[in-house]
Amino acid sequence: MFEELKEEDFSLIQKAKDIIKANYDSQNYRHTVGCALRCADGEIYLGVNVYLAHGACAEMIAMGTAITAGKREFECIVAIGGNNSDIIYSPCGNCRQMLMDYCPECYVIINTHEGVKKTKAKNLIPFAYETPFN
Ligand SMILES: [Zn+2]
């Protein structure tokens, strides 16, 4: 279920770290998570969360930006947060469903009991509701 990271995955993690470090809002906790999304063509899109109770997650912003640019195939996604921008966040339930709807085969980088690994989005939401879009 879990796979080892490749060099390009570590690079993706660094891009997520960089984007949240550049935008972290410690005063209002509005932007505390950064996300990097690698598309099938290798292009990378970034996002930071926009706070609203349970608002727009960084993953949603990154994916929405990629979709706005015409991208439809996604290869790997990672979200980073924390004061020192060094914690890999697993996607929340909403984002897991979004990933299931848009790209069940997309890899998601997460922390596991055996360290940082990646797994396909569909593995993070077993027995998921499936939309007619897939
Ligand atoms: Zn989320």
XYZ file of C-alpha atoms and ligand atoms in Angstrom:
135
model
C 0.000 0.000 0.000
C 2.886 2.371 0.757
C 5.726 3.151 -1.598
C 9.110 4.767 -1.103
C 9.599 8.347 -2.211
C 11.624 9.197 -5.287
C 13.872 12.213 -5.739
C 11.079 14.151 -7.440
C 8.842 13.505 -4.400
C 11.404 15.028 -2.020
C 11.556 18.019 -4.352
C 7.760 18.289 -4.153
C 7.932 18.267 -0.342
C 10.474 21.088 -0.461
C 8.215 23.173 -2.706
C 5.327 22.736 -0.257
C 7.645 23.793 2.590
C 8.795 26.836 0.658
C 5.294 28.034 -0.198
C 4.012 27.865 3.363
C 7.178 29.450 4.759
C 6.633 32.326 2.337
C 2.983 32.757 3.337
C 2.680 31.524 6.927
C 0.377 33.817 8.918
C 1.267 33.334 12.561
C -0.867 36.294 13.678
C -4.179 35.020 12.399
C -3.433 31.365 11.681
C -5.039 31.943 8.335
C -2.376 30.321 6.211
C -0.768 27.455 8.035
C -0.611 24.716 5.416
C 1.122 24.679 2.056
C 0.597 22.193 -0.726
C 2.497 21.158 -3.820
C 0.798 19.183 -6.572
C 2.714 17.563 -9.431
C 0.726 17.021 -12.602
C 1.269 14.144 -15.001
C 3.185 16.473 -17.333
C 5.588 17.367 -14.529
C 4.271 20.858 -13.895
C 3.839 21.775 -10.265
C 1.071 23.872 -8.744
C 1.139 25.326 -5.268
C -1.477 26.401 -2.755
C -1.882 27.590 0.812
C -5.011 27.113 2.856
C -7.535 29.934 3.168
C -8.963 29.944 6.649
C -12.735 29.695 7.141
C -13.723 27.419 10.036
C -13.074 24.312 7.988
C -12.257 26.270 4.882
C -10.438 25.793 1.675
C -7.537 23.465 2.346
C -4.171 24.002 0.679
C -4.768 20.859 -1.377
C -8.013 22.323 -2.739
C -6.318 25.602 -3.632
C -3.432 23.832 -5.404
C -5.764 21.517 -7.289
C -8.145 24.336 -8.185
C -5.234 26.368 -9.528
C -4.042 23.430 -11.611
C -7.535 22.768 -12.931
C -7.932 26.453 -13.775
C -4.740 26.139 -15.829
C -6.308 23.271 -17.753
C -4.646 20.370 -15.950
C -6.648 17.210 -15.436
C -4.101 14.517 -14.636
C -2.349 14.577 -11.290
C 0.593 12.483 -10.197
C 1.507 13.360 -6.620
C 0.426 15.761 -3.869
C 1.817 16.737 -0.466
C 0.769 19.194 2.233
C 3.101 20.725 4.815
C 2.249 22.707 7.926
C 3.355 23.704 11.378
C 5.313 26.616 12.777
C 8.536 25.439 11.226
C 6.870 24.179 8.081
C 8.153 20.711 8.600
C 5.129 18.532 9.339
C 3.605 16.474 6.563
C -0.155 16.652 6.910
C -2.413 13.856 5.796
C -5.372 15.109 3.782
C -8.582 15.773 5.713
C -11.755 13.868 4.896
C -12.980 16.493 2.450
C -9.701 16.454 0.566
C -9.622 12.664 0.508
C -13.019 12.708 -1.172
C -11.863 15.422 -3.580
C -8.804 13.359 -4.497
C -10.999 10.276 -4.905
C -13.308 12.229 -7.218
C -10.600 13.837 -9.322
C -7.631 11.511 -9.241
C -7.903 8.241 -7.316
C -4.590 7.101 -8.814
C -2.714 10.236 -7.688
C -0.041 9.588 -5.075
C -0.351 11.295 -1.710
C 2.754 11.742 0.438
C 1.975 11.034 4.091
C 3.640 10.192 7.381
C 3.271 6.536 8.260
C 4.491 4.461 11.194
C 7.429 3.532 8.956
C 8.264 7.117 8.019
C 7.348 9.289 5.069
C 5.855 7.253 2.229
C 3.386 7.695 -0.585
C 0.218 5.854 -1.441
C -2.536 6.298 -3.964
C -5.403 8.571 -3.016
C -7.909 5.734 -3.343
C -6.117 3.902 -0.516
C -6.857 6.753 1.900
C -10.621 6.432 1.609
C -11.646 2.791 1.394
C -15.223 1.992 0.386
C -15.552 5.583 -0.785
C -18.585 7.170 -2.248
C -17.854 7.367 -5.951
C -19.209 10.154 -8.073
C -20.320 9.525 -11.643
C -17.283 11.584 -12.797
C -14.789 8.724 -12.513
Zn -8.474 19.203 3.398
